[in-house]
PDB file of C-alpha atoms in Angstrom:
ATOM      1  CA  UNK V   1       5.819  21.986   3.386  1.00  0.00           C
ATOM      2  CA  UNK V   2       3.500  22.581   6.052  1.00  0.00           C
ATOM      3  CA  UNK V   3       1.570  19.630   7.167  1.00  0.00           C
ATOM      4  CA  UNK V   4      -2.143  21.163   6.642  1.00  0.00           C
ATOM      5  CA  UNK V   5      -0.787  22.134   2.870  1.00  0.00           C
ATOM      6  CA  UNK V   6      -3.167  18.764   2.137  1.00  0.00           C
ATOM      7  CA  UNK V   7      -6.072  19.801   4.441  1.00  0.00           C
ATOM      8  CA  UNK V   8      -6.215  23.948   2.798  1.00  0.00           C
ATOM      9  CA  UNK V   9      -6.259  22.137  -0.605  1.00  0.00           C
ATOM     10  CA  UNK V  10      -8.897  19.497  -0.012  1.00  0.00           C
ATOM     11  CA  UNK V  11     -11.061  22.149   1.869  1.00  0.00           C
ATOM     12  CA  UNK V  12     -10.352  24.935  -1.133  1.00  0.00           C
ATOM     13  CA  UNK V  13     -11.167  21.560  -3.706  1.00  0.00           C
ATOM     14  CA  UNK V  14     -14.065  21.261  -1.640  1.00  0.00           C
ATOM     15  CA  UNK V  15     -16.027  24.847  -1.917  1.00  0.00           C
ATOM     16  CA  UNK V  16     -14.891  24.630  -5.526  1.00  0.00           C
ATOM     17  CA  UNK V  17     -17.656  20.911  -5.857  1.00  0.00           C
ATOM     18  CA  UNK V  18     -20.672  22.766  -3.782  1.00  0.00           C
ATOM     19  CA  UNK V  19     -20.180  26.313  -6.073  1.00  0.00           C
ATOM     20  CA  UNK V  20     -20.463  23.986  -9.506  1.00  0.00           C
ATOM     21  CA  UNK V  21     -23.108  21.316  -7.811  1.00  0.00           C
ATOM     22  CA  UNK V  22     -24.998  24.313  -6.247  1.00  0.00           C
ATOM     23  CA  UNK V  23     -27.606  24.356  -3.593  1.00  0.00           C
ATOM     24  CA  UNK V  24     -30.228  21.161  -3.255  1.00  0.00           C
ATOM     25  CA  UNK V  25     -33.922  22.185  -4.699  1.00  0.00           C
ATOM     26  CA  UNK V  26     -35.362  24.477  -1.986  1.00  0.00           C
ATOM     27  CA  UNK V  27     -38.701  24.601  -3.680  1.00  0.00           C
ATOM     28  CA  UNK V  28     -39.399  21.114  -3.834  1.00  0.00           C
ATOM     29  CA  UNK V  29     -40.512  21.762  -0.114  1.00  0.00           C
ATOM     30  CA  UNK V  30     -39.930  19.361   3.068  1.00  0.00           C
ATOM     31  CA  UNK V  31     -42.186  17.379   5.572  1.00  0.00           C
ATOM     32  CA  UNK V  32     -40.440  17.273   8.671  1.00  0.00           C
ATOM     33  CA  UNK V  33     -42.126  16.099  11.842  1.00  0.00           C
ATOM     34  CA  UNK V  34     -42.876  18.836  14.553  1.00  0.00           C
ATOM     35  CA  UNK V  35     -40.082  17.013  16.935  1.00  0.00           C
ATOM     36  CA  UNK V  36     -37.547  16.629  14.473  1.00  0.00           C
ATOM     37  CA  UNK V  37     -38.229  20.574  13.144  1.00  0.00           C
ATOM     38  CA  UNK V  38     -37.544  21.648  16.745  1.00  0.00           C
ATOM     39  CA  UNK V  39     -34.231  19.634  16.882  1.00  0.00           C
ATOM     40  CA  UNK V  40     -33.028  21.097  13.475  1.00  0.00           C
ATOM     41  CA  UNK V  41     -33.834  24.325  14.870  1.00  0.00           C
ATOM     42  CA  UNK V  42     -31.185  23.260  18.025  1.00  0.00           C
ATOM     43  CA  UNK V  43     -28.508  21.786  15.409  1.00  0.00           C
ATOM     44  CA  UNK V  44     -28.994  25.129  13.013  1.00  0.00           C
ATOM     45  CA  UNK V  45     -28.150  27.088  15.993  1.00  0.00           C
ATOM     46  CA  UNK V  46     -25.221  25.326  17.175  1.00  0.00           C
ATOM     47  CA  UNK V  47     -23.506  25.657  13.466  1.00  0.00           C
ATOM     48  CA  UNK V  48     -24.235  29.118  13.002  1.00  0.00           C
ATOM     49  CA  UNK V  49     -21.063  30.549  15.324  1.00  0.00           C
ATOM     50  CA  UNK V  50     -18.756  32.765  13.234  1.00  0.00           C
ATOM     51  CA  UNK V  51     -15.685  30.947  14.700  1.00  0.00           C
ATOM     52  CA  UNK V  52     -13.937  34.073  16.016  1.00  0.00           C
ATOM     53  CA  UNK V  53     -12.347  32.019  18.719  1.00  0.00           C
ATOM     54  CA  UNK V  54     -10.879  29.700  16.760  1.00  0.00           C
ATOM     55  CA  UNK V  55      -9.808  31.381  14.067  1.00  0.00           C
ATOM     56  CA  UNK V  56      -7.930  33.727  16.598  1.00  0.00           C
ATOM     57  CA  UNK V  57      -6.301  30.689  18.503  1.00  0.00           C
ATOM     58  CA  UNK V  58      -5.066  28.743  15.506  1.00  0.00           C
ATOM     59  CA  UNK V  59      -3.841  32.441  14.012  1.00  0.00           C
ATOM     60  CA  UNK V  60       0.137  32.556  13.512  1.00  0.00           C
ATOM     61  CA  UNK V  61       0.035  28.598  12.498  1.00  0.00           C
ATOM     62  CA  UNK V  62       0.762  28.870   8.790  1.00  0.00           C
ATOM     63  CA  UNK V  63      -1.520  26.993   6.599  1.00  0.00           C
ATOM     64  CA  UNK V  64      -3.455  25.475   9.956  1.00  0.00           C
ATOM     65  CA  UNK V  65      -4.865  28.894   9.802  1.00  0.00           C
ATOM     66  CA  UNK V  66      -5.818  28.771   6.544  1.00  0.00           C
ATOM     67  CA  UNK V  67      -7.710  25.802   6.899  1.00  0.00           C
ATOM     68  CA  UNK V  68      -9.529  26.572   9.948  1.00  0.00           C
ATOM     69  CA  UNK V  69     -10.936  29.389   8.271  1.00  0.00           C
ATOM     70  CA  UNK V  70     -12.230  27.167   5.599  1.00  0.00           C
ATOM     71  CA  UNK V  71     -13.325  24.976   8.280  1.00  0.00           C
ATOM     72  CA  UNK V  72     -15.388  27.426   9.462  1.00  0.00           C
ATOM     73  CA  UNK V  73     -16.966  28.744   6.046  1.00  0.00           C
ATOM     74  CA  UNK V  74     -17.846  24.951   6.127  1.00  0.00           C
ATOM     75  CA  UNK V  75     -19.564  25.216   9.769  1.00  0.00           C
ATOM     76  CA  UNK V  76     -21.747  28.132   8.190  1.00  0.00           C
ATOM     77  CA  UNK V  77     -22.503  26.946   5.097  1.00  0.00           C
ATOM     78  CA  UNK V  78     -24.853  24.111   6.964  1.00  0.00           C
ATOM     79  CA  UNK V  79     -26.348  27.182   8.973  1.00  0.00           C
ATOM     80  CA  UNK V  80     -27.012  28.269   5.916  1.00  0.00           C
ATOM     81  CA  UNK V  81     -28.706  25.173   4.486  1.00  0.00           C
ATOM     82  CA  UNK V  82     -30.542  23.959   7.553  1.00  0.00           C
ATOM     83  CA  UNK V  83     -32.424  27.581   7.850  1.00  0.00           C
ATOM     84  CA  UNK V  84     -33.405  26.868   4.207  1.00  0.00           C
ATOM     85  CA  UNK V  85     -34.494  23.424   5.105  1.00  0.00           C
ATOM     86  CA  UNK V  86     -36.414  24.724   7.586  1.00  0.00           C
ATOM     87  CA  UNK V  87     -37.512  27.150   5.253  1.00  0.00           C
ATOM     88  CA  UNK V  88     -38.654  24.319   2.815  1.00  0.00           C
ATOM     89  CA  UNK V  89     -40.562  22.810   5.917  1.00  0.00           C
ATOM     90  CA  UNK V  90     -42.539  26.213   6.679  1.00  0.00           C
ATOM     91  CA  UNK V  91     -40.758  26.213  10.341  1.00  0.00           C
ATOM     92  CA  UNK V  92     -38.204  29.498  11.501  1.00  0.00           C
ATOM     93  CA  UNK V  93     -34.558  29.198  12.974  1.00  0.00           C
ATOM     94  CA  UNK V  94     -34.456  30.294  16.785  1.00  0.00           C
ATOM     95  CA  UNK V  95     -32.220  32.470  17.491  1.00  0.00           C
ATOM     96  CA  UNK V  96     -30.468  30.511  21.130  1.00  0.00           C
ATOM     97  CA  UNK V  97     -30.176  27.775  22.622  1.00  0.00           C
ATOM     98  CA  UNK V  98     -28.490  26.654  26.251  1.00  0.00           C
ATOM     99  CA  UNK V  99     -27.088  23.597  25.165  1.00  0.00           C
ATOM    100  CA  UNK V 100     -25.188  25.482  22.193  1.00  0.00           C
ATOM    101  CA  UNK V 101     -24.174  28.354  24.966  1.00  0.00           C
ATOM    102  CA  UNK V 102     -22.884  25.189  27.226  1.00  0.00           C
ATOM    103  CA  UNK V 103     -20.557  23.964  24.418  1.00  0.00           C
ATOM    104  CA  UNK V 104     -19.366  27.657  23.149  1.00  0.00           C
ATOM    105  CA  UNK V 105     -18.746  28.698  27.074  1.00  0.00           C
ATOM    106  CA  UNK V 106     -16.589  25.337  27.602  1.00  0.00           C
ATOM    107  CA  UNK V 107     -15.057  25.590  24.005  1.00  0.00           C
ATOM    108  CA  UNK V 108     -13.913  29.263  24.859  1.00  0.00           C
ATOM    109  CA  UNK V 109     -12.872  27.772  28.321  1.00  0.00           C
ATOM    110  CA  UNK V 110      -8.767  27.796  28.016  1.00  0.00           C
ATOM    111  CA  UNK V 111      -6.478  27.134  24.899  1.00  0.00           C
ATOM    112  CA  UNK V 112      -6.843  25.805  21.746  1.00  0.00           C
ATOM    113  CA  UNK V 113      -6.342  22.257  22.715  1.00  0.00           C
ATOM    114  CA  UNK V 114      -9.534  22.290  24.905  1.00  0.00           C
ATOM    115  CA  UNK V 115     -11.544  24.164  22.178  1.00  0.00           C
ATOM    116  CA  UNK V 116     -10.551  21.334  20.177  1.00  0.00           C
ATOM    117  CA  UNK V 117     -11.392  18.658  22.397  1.00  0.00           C
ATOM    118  CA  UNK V 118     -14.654  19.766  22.872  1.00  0.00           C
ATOM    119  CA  UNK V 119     -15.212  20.681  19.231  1.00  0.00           C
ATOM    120  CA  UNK V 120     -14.385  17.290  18.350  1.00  0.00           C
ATOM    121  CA  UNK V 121     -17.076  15.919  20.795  1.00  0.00           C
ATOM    122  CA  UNK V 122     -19.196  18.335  18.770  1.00  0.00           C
ATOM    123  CA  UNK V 123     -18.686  16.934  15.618  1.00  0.00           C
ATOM    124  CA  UNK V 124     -18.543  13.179  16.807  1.00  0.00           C
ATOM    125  CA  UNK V 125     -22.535  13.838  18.326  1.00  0.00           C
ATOM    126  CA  UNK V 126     -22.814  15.375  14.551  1.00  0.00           C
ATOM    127  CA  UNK V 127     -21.738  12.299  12.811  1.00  0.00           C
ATOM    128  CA  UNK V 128     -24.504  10.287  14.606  1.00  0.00           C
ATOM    129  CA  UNK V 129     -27.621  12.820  14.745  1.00  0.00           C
ATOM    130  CA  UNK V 130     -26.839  13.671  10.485  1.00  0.00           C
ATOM    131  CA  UNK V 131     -26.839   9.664   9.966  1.00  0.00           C
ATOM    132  CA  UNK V 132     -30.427   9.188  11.660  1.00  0.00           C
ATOM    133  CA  UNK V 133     -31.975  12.644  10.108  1.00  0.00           C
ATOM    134  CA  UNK V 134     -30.258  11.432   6.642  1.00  0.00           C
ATOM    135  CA  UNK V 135     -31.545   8.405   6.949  1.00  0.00           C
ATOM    136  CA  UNK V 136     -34.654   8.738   9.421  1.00  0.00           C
ATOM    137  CA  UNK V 137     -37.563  10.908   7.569  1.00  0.00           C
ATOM    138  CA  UNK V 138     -37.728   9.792   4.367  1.00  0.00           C
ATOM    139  CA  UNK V 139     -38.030  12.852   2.991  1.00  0.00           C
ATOM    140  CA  UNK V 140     -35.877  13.719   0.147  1.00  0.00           C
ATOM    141  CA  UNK V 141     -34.792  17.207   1.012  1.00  0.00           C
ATOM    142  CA  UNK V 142     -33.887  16.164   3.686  1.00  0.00           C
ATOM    143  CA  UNK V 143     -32.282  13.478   3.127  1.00  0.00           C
ATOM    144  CA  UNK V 144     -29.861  15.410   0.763  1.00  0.00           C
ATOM    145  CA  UNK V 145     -29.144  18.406   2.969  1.00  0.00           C
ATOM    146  CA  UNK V 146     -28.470  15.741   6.350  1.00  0.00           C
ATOM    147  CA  UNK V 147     -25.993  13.827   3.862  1.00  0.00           C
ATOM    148  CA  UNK V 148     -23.975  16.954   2.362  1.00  0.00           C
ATOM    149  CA  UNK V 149     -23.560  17.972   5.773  1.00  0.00           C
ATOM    150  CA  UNK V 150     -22.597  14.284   7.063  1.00  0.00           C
ATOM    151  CA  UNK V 151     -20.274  14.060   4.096  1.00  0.00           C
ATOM    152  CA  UNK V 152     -18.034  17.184   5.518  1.00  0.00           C
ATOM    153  CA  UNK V 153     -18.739  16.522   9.089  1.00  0.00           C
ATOM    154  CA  UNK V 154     -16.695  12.790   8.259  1.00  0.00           C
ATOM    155  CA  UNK V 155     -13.759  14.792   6.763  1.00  0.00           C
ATOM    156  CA  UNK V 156     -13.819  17.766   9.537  1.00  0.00           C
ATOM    157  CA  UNK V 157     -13.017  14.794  12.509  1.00  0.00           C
ATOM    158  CA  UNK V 158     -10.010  13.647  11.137  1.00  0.00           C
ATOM    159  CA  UNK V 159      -8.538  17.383  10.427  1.00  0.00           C
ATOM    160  CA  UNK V 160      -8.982  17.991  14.067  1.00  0.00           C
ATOM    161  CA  UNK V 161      -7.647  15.147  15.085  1.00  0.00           C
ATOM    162  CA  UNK V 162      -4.733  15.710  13.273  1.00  0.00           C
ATOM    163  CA  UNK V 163      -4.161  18.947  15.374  1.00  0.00           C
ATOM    164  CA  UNK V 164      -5.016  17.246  18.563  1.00  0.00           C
ATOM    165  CA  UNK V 165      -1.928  14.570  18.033  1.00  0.00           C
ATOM    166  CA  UNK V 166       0.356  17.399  17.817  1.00  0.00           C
ATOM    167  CA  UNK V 167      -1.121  19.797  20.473  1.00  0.00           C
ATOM    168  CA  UNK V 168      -0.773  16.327  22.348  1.00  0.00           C
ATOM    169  CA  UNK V 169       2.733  15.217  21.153  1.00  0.00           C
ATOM    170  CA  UNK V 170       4.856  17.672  24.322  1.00  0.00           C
ATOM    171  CA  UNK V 171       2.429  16.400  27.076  1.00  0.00           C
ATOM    172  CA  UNK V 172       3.948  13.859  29.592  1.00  0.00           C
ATOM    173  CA  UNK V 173       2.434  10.311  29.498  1.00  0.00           C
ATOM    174  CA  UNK V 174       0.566  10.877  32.674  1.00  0.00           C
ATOM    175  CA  UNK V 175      -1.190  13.845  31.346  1.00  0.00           C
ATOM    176  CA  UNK V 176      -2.047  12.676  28.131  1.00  0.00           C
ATOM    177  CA  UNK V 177      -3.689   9.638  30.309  1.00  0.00           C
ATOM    178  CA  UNK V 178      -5.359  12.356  32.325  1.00  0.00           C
ATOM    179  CA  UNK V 179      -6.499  14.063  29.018  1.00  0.00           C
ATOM    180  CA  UNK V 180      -8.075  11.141  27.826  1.00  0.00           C
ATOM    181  CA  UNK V 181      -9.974  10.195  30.537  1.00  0.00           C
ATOM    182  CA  UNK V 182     -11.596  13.693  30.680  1.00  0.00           C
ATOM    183  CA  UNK V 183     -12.288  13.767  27.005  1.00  0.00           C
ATOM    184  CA  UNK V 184     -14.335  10.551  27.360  1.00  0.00           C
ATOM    185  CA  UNK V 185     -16.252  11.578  30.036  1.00  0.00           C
ATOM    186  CA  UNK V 186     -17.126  14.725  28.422  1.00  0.00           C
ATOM    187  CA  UNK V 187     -18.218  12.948  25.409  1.00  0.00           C
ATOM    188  CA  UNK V 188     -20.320  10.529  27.503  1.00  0.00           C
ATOM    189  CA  UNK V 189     -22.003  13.414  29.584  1.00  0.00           C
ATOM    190  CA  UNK V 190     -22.222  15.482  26.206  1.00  0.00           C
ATOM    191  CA  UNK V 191     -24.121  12.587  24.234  1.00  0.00           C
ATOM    192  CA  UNK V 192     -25.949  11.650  27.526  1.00  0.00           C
ATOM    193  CA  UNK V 193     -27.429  15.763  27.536  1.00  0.00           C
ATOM    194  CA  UNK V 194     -28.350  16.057  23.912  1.00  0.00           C
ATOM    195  CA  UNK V 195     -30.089  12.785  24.133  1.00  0.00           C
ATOM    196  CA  UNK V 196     -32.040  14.112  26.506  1.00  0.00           C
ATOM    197  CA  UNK V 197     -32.710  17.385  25.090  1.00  0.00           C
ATOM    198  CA  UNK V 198     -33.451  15.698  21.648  1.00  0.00           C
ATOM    199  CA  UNK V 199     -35.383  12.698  22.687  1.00  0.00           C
ATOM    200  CA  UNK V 200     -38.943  12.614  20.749  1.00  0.00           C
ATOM    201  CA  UNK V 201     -36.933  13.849  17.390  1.00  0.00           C
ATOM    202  CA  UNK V 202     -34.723  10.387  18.001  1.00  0.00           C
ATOM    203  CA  UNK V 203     -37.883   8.622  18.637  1.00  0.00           C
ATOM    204  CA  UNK V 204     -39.207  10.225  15.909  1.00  0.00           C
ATOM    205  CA  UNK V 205     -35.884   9.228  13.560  1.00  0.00           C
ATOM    206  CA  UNK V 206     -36.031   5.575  14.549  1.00  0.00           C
ATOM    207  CA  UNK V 207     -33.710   5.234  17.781  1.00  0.00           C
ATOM    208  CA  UNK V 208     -34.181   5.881  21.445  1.00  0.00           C
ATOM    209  CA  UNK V 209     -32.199   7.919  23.911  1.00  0.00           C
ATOM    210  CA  UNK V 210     -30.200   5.356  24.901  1.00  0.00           C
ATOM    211  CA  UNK V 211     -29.538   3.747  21.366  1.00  0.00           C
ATOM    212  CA  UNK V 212     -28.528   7.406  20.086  1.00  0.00           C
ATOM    213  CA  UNK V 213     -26.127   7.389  23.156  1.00  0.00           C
ATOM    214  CA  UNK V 214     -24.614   3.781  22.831  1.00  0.00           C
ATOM    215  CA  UNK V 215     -24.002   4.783  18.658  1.00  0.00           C
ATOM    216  CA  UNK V 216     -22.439   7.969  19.796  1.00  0.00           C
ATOM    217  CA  UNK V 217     -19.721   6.450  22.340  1.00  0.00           C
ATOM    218  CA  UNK V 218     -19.221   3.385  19.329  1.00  0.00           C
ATOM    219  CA  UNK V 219     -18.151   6.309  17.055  1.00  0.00           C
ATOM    220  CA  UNK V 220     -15.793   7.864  19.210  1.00  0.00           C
ATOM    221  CA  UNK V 221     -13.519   4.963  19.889  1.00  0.00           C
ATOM    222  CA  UNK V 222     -13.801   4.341  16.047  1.00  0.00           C
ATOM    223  CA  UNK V 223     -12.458   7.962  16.162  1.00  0.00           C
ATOM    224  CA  UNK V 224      -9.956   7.128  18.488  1.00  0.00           C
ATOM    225  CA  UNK V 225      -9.265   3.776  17.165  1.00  0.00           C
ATOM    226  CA  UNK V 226      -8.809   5.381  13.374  1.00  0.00           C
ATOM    227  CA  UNK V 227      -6.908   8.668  14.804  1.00  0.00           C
ATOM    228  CA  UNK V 228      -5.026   7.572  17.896  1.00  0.00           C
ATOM    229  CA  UNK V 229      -4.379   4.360  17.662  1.00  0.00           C
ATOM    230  CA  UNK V 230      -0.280   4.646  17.752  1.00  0.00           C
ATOM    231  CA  UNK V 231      -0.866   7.790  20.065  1.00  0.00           C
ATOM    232  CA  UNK V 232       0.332   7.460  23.868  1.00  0.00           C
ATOM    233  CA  UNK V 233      -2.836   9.492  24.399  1.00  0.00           C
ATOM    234  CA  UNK V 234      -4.857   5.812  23.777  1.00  0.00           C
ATOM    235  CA  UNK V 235      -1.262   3.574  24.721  1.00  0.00           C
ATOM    236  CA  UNK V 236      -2.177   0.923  26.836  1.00  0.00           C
ATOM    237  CA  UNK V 237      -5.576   0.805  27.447  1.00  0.00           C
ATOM    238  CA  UNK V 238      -5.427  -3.017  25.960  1.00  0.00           C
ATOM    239  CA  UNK V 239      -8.248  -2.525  22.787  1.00  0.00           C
ATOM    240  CA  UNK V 240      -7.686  -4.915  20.059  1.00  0.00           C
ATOM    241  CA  UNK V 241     -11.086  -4.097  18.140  1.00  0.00           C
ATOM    242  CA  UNK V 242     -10.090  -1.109  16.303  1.00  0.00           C
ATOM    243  CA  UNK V 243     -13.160  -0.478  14.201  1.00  0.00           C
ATOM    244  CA  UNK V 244     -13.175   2.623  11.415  1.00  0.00           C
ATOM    245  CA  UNK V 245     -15.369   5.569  12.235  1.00  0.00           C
ATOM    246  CA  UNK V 246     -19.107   3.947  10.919  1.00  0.00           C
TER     247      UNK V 246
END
C-alpha cells in the first residue's frame, strides 16, 4: 500500500465534513479592523495559487499525487472563504502582492524538496497568524472562518513533513545538516518579513512584531520536534524539550 493511502483518505473524508457542514453564515456580516482587512487581503492572496507547480512535481508519485491535489483544493477553498469574509466585512480581495510573488518565485526555485521546504515555512507562519485572527477580533465570523482554516492548516504540516523525511532519507548526513540550517534561517527571515509587512494588524490582534516572530520560531521546532525528531536532519543538535506543535 502506498504510504499517502492514509493522507488521500483523510483529505477525501475531509471535503466530504465541509460539503455536509457547508459554508459559515456569510450574511451575518463581519467587523474587521481596517489593519487586519488589509492583512486578510495579503493572506487571501497568498492561498489563492492554483498549485500547478506542485501538482506537476509530485505527478508520477502514486497516491502522493492524489493527495497533493486535494491539498491544493484545500489551499483554495480558504481563498474562497477569506474573499467572502472580506465580503462579509464590505472590503475587496487585491489581486498581488510582493511578499506572495517572493514565496511563489523561491517555491518554484528548484525541485520539489525546496518547494516543500518553503511551503512548509508557509504554512508554519499560517499556523500562528490563523491562531491570533481566530482568536484576536472577537468577531464571530471571523472567528469561525480563521479556525476552519487553522483546523486544516494543523493537518497540512504534518503531510508535508511526511514527504520531506523521505525526499530527505538519500541525502548524506552533512547535507541534511546543511539543509537544516538553511531551512531555519529561511523561516526566521520569512517570519521576520511578514512581521514587518503585517505589523499594525498584529498590533491590532493582540501581539507585537516581535511576539508574532518569537511564537512563529516556537512552532517550528514543535514542528521539528513532533516531525523530525528521530530524523538525522535534527540528529545531534542536543534538544531535550521536544514540545508538540501549540
Amino acid at each position: 500500500m502506498d504510504e499517502f493511502s492514509g493522507s488521500v483518505v483523510e483529505f477525501r473524508a475531509e471535503a466530504r465534513r465541509r460539503a455536509e457542514i457547508g459554508d459559515p453564515e456569510w450574511t451575518v456580516g463581519a467587523t474587521i479592523p481596517p489593519a487586519v482587512v488589509a492583512s486578510v487581503q495579503r493572506f487571501q492572496v497568498g492561498e489563492a495559487g492554483d498549485g500547478a507547480n506542485l501538482i506537476a512535481k509530485a505527478s508520477g508519485r502514486g497516491d502522493y499525487s492524489v493527495a497533493v491535489r486535494l491539498f491544493v483544493a484545500e489551499e483554495q477553498n480558504h481563498a474562497r472563504m477569506l474573499a467572502s469574509l472580506l465580503e462579509a466585512a464590505g472590503a475587496p480581495t487585491i489581486a498581488s502582492h510582493w511578499s506572495d510573488a517572493v514565496f511563489v518565485r523561491l517555491r518554484r526555485a528548484l525541485g520539489l524538496r525546496v518547494e516543500l521546504l518553503v511551503l512548509v515555512v508557509a504554512e508554519v507562519i499560517a499556523l500562528g497568524y490563523y491562531r491570533l485572527l481566530r482568536d484576536g477580533t472577537g468577531d464571530p465570523l471571523v472567528t469561525e472562518v480563521a479556525g476552519r482554516i487553522l483546523a486544516d492548516e494543523e493537518r497540512h504540516v504534518p503531510f508535508h513533513c511526511r514527504r520531506l523525511r523521505g525526499e530527505f532519507a538519500g541525502l548524506p548526513a552533512p547535507a541534511r545538516t546543511v539543509v537544516f540550517g538553511v531551512w531555519r534561517v529561511l523561516l526566521f527571515g520569512a517570519s521576520l518579513v511578514v512581521a514587518h509587512d503585517h505589523g499594525p494588524a498584529l498590533r491590532a490582534l493582540g501581539t507585537t512584531r516581535r511576539g508574532f516572530v518569537v511564537e512563529v520560531n516556537r512552532l517550528f521546532d514543535g514542528v521539528l520536534a513532533a516531525e523530525f525528531a528521530s530524523s538525522p536532519l535534527t540528529a545531534g543538535r542536543g534538544r531535550t524539550d521536544h514540545r508538540p506543535v501549540g
